[in-house]
Tab-separated table of N, CA and C and ligand atoms in Angstrom:
chain	number	residue	atom	x	y	z
A	1273	MET	N	-82.620	-119.028	-113.491
A	1273	MET	CA	-82.206	-118.669	-112.122
A	1273	MET	C	-80.984	-117.750	-112.134
A	1274	VAL	N	-80.052	-118.093	-112.991
A	1274	VAL	CA	-78.852	-117.259	-113.103
A	1274	VAL	C	-79.218	-115.878	-113.644
A	1275	LEU	N	-80.181	-115.855	-114.563
A	1275	LEU	CA	-80.627	-114.599	-115.166
A	1275	LEU	C	-81.221	-113.672	-114.106
A	1276	ILE	N	-82.015	-114.248	-113.199
A	1276	ILE	CA	-82.621	-113.461	-112.122
A	1276	ILE	C	-81.526	-112.868	-111.232
A	1277	PHE	N	-80.519	-113.684	-110.965
A	1277	PHE	CA	-79.397	-113.232	-110.128
A	1277	PHE	C	-78.680	-112.045	-110.774
A	1278	ILE	N	-78.461	-112.167	-112.102
A	1278	ILE	CA	-77.774	-111.088	-112.831
A	1278	ILE	C	-78.628	-109.813	-112.824
A	1279	LEU	N	-79.938	-109.995	-112.997
A	1279	LEU	CA	-80.846	-108.840	-112.980
A	1279	LEU	C	-80.821	-108.150	-111.616
A	1280	LEU	N	-80.838	-108.949	-110.566
A	1280	LEU	CA	-80.789	-108.398	-109.203
A	1280	LEU	C	-79.484	-107.633	-108.984
A	1281	LEU	N	-78.408	-108.216	-109.491
A	1281	LEU	CA	-77.091	-107.602	-109.344
A	1281	LEU	C	-77.042	-106.256	-110.076
A	1282	ALA	N	-77.624	-106.230	-111.270
A	1282	ALA	CA	-77.675	-104.995	-112.065
A	1282	ALA	C	-78.494	-103.930	-111.342
A	1283	LEU	N	-79.611	-104.369	-110.744
A	1283	LEU	CA	-80.480	-103.455	-110.008
A	1283	LEU	C	-79.745	-102.873	-108.802
A	1284	LEU	N	-79.038	-103.745	-108.104
A	1284	LEU	CA	-78.274	-103.324	-106.927
A	1284	LEU	C	-77.192	-102.325	-107.335
A	1285	GLY	N	-76.542	-102.617	-108.470
A	1285	GLY	CA	-75.504	-101.720	-108.980
A	1285	GLY	C	-76.066	-100.336	-109.271
A	1286	ARG	N	-77.263	-100.308	-109.880
A	1286	ARG	CA	-77.905	-99.031	-110.193
A	1286	ARG	C	-78.232	-98.255	-108.920
A	1287	LEU	N	-78.704	-98.975	-107.903
A	1287	LEU	CA	-79.044	-98.329	-106.630
A	1287	LEU	C	-77.802	-97.714	-106.000
A	1288	ILE	N	-76.697	-98.451	-106.068
A	1288	ILE	CA	-75.442	-97.957	-105.475
A	1288	ILE	C	-74.979	-96.713	-106.232
A	1289	ILE	N	-75.062	-96.758	-107.565
A	1289	ILE	CA	-74.638	-95.603	-108.372
A	1289	ILE	C	-75.515	-94.391	-108.062
A	1290	ALA	N	-76.837	-94.628	-107.954
A	1290	ALA	CA	-77.762	-93.536	-107.641
A	1290	ALA	C	-77.440	-92.931	-106.278
A	1291	GLU	N	-77.109	-93.799	-105.334
A	1291	GLU	CA	-76.775	-93.346	-103.987
A	1291	GLU	C	-75.494	-92.507	-103.997
A	1292	LEU	N	-74.502	-92.972	-104.760
A	1292	LEU	CA	-73.234	-92.253	-104.849
A	1292	LEU	C	-73.445	-90.892	-105.505
A	1293	GLU	N	-74.281	-90.858	-106.549
A	1293	GLU	CA	-74.547	-89.586	-107.225
A	1293	GLU	C	-75.249	-88.608	-106.291
A	1294	ARG	N	-76.164	-89.152	-105.481
A	1294	ARG	CA	-76.886	-88.302	-104.540
A	1294	ARG	C	-75.930	-87.710	-103.509
A	1295	LYS	N	-75.005	-88.560	-103.040
A	1295	LYS	CA	-74.018	-88.094	-102.061
A	1295	LYS	C	-73.116	-87.031	-102.665
A	1296	GLY	N	-72.736	-87.256	-103.938
A	1296	GLY	CA	-71.894	-86.287	-104.628
A	1296	GLY	C	-72.581	-84.946	-104.753
A	1297	GLN	N	-73.893	-84.988	-105.047
A	1297	GLN	CA	-74.650	-83.747	-105.170
A	1297	GLN	C	-74.745	-83.048	-103.823
A	1298	ASP	N	-74.907	-83.831	-102.768
A	1298	ASP	CA	-74.986	-83.261	-101.422
A	1298	ASP	C	-73.715	-82.491	-101.090
A	1299	SER	N	-72.564	-83.105	-101.387
A	1299	SER	CA	-71.314	-82.457	-101.019
A	1299	SER	C	-71.079	-81.226	-101.896
A	1300	SER	N	-71.503	-81.295	-103.177
A	1300	SER	CA	-71.291	-80.143	-104.042
A	1300	SER	C	-72.266	-79.017	-103.700
A	1301	ALA	N	-73.379	-79.382	-103.038
A	1301	ALA	CA	-74.361	-78.376	-102.663
A	1301	ALA	C	-73.909	-77.587	-101.433
A	1302	ARG	N	-72.879	-78.095	-100.752
A	1302	ARG	CA	-72.366	-77.360	-99.594
A	1302	ARG	C	-71.812	-76.026	-100.045
A	1303	GLU	N	-71.991	-75.050	-99.212
A	1303	GLU	CA	-71.661	-73.701	-99.609
A	1303	GLU	C	-70.165	-73.514	-99.789
A	1304	GLY	N	-69.772	-73.292	-101.010
A	1304	GLY	CA	-68.382	-72.983	-101.301
A	1304	GLY	C	-68.265	-71.518	-101.640
A	1305	GLY	N	-67.252	-71.191	-102.391
A	1305	GLY	CA	-67.103	-69.799	-102.770
A	1305	GLY	C	-65.997	-69.664	-103.787
A	1306	ASN	N	-65.460	-68.473	-103.884
A	1306	ASN	CA	-64.377	-68.229	-104.815
A	1306	ASN	C	-63.151	-67.739	-104.065
A	1307	CYS	N	-62.012	-68.199	-104.535
A	1307	CYS	CA	-60.757	-67.773	-103.935
A	1307	CYS	C	-60.637	-66.257	-104.026
A	1308	PRO	N	-60.333	-65.558	-102.932
A	1308	PRO	CA	-60.217	-64.095	-102.970
A	1308	PRO	C	-59.010	-63.618	-103.769
A	1309	THR	N	-58.078	-64.518	-104.019
A	1309	THR	CA	-56.866	-64.127	-104.741
A	1309	THR	C	-56.974	-64.361	-106.242
A	1310	CYS	N	-57.387	-65.592	-106.647
A	1310	CYS	CA	-57.409	-65.916	-108.076
A	1310	CYS	C	-58.816	-66.184	-108.594
A	1311	ALA	N	-59.828	-66.122	-107.733
A	1311	ALA	CA	-61.239	-66.283	-108.101
A	1311	ALA	C	-61.604	-67.687	-108.558
A	1312	ALA	N	-60.746	-68.684	-108.320
A	1312	ALA	CA	-61.103	-70.060	-108.620
A	1312	ALA	C	-62.201	-70.511	-107.662
A	1313	SER	N	-63.123	-71.363	-108.147
A	1313	SER	CA	-64.173	-71.842	-107.251
A	1313	SER	C	-63.582	-72.858	-106.291
A	1314	VAL	N	-63.884	-72.685	-105.014
A	1314	VAL	CA	-63.324	-73.544	-103.974
A	1314	VAL	C	-64.454	-74.087	-103.110
A	1315	GLU	N	-64.203	-75.223	-102.474
A	1315	GLU	CA	-65.225	-75.845	-101.643
A	1315	GLU	C	-65.110	-75.379	-100.200
A	1316	ALA	N	-66.226	-75.513	-99.482
A	1316	ALA	CA	-66.343	-74.926	-98.149
A	1316	ALA	C	-65.301	-75.463	-97.172
A	1317	ASP	N	-64.908	-76.739	-97.322
A	1317	ASP	CA	-64.005	-77.312	-96.325
A	1317	ASP	C	-62.545	-77.294	-96.764
A	1318	TRP	N	-62.239	-76.612	-97.864
A	1318	TRP	CA	-60.846	-76.511	-98.289
A	1318	TRP	C	-60.146	-75.429	-97.483
A	1319	LEU	N	-58.908	-75.683	-97.141
A	1319	LEU	CA	-58.137	-74.728	-96.355
A	1319	LEU	C	-57.254	-73.859	-97.232
A	1320	VAL	N	-56.823	-74.415	-98.375
A	1320	VAL	CA	-55.909	-73.700	-99.257
A	1320	VAL	C	-56.432	-73.796	-100.684
A	1321	CYS	N	-56.326	-72.728	-101.449
A	1321	CYS	CA	-56.754	-72.732	-102.847
A	1321	CYS	C	-55.828	-73.626	-103.663
A	1322	PRO	N	-56.381	-74.610	-104.410
A	1322	PRO	CA	-55.531	-75.487	-105.216
A	1322	PRO	C	-54.941	-74.778	-106.428
A	1323	GLN	N	-55.488	-73.633	-106.801
A	1323	GLN	CA	-54.992	-72.896	-107.963
A	1323	GLN	C	-53.756	-72.070	-107.622
A	1324	CYS	N	-53.877	-71.260	-106.576
A	1324	CYS	CA	-52.809	-70.303	-106.294
A	1324	CYS	C	-52.161	-70.526	-104.933
A	1325	GLY	N	-52.730	-71.420	-104.104
A	1325	GLY	CA	-52.128	-71.714	-102.811
A	1325	GLY	C	-52.458	-70.725	-101.725
A	1326	ALA	N	-53.402	-69.822	-101.983
A	1326	ALA	CA	-53.785	-68.838	-100.972
A	1326	ALA	C	-54.566	-69.518	-99.847
A	1327	MET	N	-54.405	-69.021	-98.650
A	1327	MET	CA	-55.155	-69.532	-97.516
A	1327	MET	C	-56.627	-69.176	-97.676
A	1328	LEU	N	-57.503	-70.179	-97.515
A	1328	LEU	CA	-58.942	-69.933	-97.641
A	1328	LEU	C	-59.597	-69.816	-96.281
A	1329	GLU	N	-58.861	-70.134	-95.240
A	1329	GLU	CA	-59.416	-70.004	-93.900
A	1329	GLU	C	-58.652	-68.919	-93.169
A	1330	VAL	N	-59.384	-67.935	-92.691
A	1330	VAL	CA	-58.765	-66.804	-92.007
A	1330	VAL	C	-59.433	-66.623	-90.652
A	1331	ARG	N	-58.881	-65.735	-89.863
A	1331	ARG	CA	-59.455	-65.409	-88.553
A	1331	ARG	C	-60.272	-64.126	-88.676
A	1332	CYS	N	-61.450	-64.136	-88.082
A	1332	CYS	CA	-62.290	-62.950	-88.080
A	1332	CYS	C	-61.599	-61.825	-87.323
A	1333	SER	N	-61.673	-60.618	-87.883
A	1333	SER	CA	-61.040	-59.470	-87.227
A	1333	SER	C	-61.815	-59.036	-85.985
A	1334	GLY	N	-63.063	-59.496	-85.872
A	1334	GLY	CA	-63.881	-59.114	-84.719
A	1334	GLY	C	-63.804	-60.118	-83.583
A	1335	CYS	N	-64.122	-61.407	-83.874
A	1335	CYS	CA	-64.232	-62.395	-82.796
A	1335	CYS	C	-63.131	-63.443	-82.855
A	1336	ASN	N	-62.246	-63.353	-83.854
A	1336	ASN	CA	-61.136	-64.288	-84.022
A	1336	ASN	C	-61.605	-65.709	-84.360
A	1337	GLY	N	-62.840	-65.840	-84.807
A	1337	GLY	CA	-63.357	-67.144	-85.215
A	1337	GLY	C	-62.796	-67.571	-86.559
A	1338	ARG	N	-62.785	-68.865	-86.815
A	1338	ARG	CA	-62.265	-69.372	-88.083
A	1338	ARG	C	-63.354	-69.240	-89.150
A	1339	ILE	N	-63.080	-68.481	-90.202
A	1339	ILE	CA	-64.039	-68.281	-91.286
A	1339	ILE	C	-63.340	-68.420	-92.626
A	1340	ALA	N	-64.135	-68.655	-93.673
A	1340	ALA	CA	-63.596	-68.735	-95.027
A	1340	ALA	C	-63.185	-67.345	-95.497
A	1341	ALA	N	-62.092	-67.274	-96.233
A	1341	ALA	CA	-61.544	-65.987	-96.667
A	1341	ALA	C	-62.494	-65.235	-97.586
A	1342	TYR	N	-63.400	-65.969	-98.260
A	1342	TYR	CA	-64.304	-65.311	-99.217
A	1342	TYR	C	-65.605	-64.841	-98.578
A	1343	PHE	N	-65.764	-65.047	-97.255
A	1343	PHE	CA	-66.973	-64.551	-96.598
A	1343	PHE	C	-66.901	-63.036	-96.476
A	1344	ALA	N	-67.978	-62.377	-96.853
A	1344	ALA	CA	-68.017	-60.918	-96.735
A	1344	ALA	C	-68.220	-60.508	-95.281
A	1345	ASN	N	-68.990	-61.343	-94.542
A	1345	ASN	CA	-69.252	-61.048	-93.136
A	1345	ASN	C	-68.976	-62.290	-92.304
A	1346	CYS	N	-68.553	-62.079	-91.079
A	1346	CYS	CA	-68.304	-63.201	-90.178
A	1346	CYS	C	-69.638	-63.876	-89.820
A	1347	PRO	N	-69.732	-65.207	-89.983
A	1347	PRO	CA	-70.982	-65.884	-89.616
A	1347	PRO	C	-71.169	-65.996	-88.106
A	1348	TRP	N	-70.138	-65.723	-87.334
A	1348	TRP	CA	-70.229	-65.861	-85.878
A	1348	TRP	C	-70.650	-64.549	-85.215
A	1349	CYS	N	-70.027	-63.438	-85.608
A	1349	CYS	CA	-70.330	-62.173	-84.942
A	1349	CYS	C	-70.914	-61.130	-85.900
A	1350	GLY	N	-70.894	-61.403	-87.212
A	1350	GLY	CA	-71.531	-60.521	-88.180
A	1350	GLY	C	-70.689	-59.342	-88.621
A	1351	ILE	N	-69.473	-59.243	-88.106
A	1351	ILE	CA	-68.622	-58.111	-88.483
A	1351	ILE	C	-68.175	-58.258	-89.940
A	1352	ARG	N	-68.234	-57.174	-90.670
A	1352	ARG	CA	-67.799	-57.170	-92.065
A	1352	ARG	C	-66.292	-57.345	-92.125
A	1353	GLN	N	-65.872	-58.250	-93.015
A	1353	GLN	CA	-64.453	-58.585	-93.089
A	1353	GLN	C	-63.702	-57.636	-94.007
A	1354	LYS	N	-62.512	-57.271	-93.570
A	1354	LYS	CA	-61.640	-56.456	-94.408
A	1354	LYS	C	-60.878	-57.374	-95.328
A	1355	ARG	N	-60.848	-57.038	-96.605
A	1355	ARG	CA	-60.104	-57.822	-97.591
A	1355	ARG	C	-58.742	-57.170	-97.817
A	1356	ALA	N	-57.716	-57.995	-97.827
A	1356	ALA	CA	-56.371	-57.478	-98.030
A	1356	ALA	C	-56.217	-56.875	-99.431
A	1357	ASN	N	-56.928	-57.448	-100.414
A	1357	ASN	CA	-56.766	-56.994	-101.803
A	1357	ASN	C	-57.982	-56.219	-102.294
A	1358	ALA	N	-58.837	-55.771	-101.370
A	1358	ALA	CA	-60.066	-55.076	-101.797
A	1358	ALA	C	-59.848	-53.563	-101.840
B	957	ZN	ZN1	-56.657	-68.990	-105.547
B	958	ZN	ZN1	-66.414	-62.665	-86.050
């Protein structure tokens, strides 16, 4: 009886680990990019680059919407973004 309980517990543990791994993959699959200043890979919801401290969220020059600094075009109005270091 105790053995069955341990087996169930092990199975449950595996399910939880599988679920956590799936969630981790989901978050890593979110569209990130590269820092425009130091080219470090950054995640979509980061505001500042952890490598160089550059702002990763900027205002669109066309519609003033909040966009990631590494976007080539604004996702809201489609205007091509000017890069300060390009
Ligand atoms: Zn950077
Ligand atoms: Zn825009």
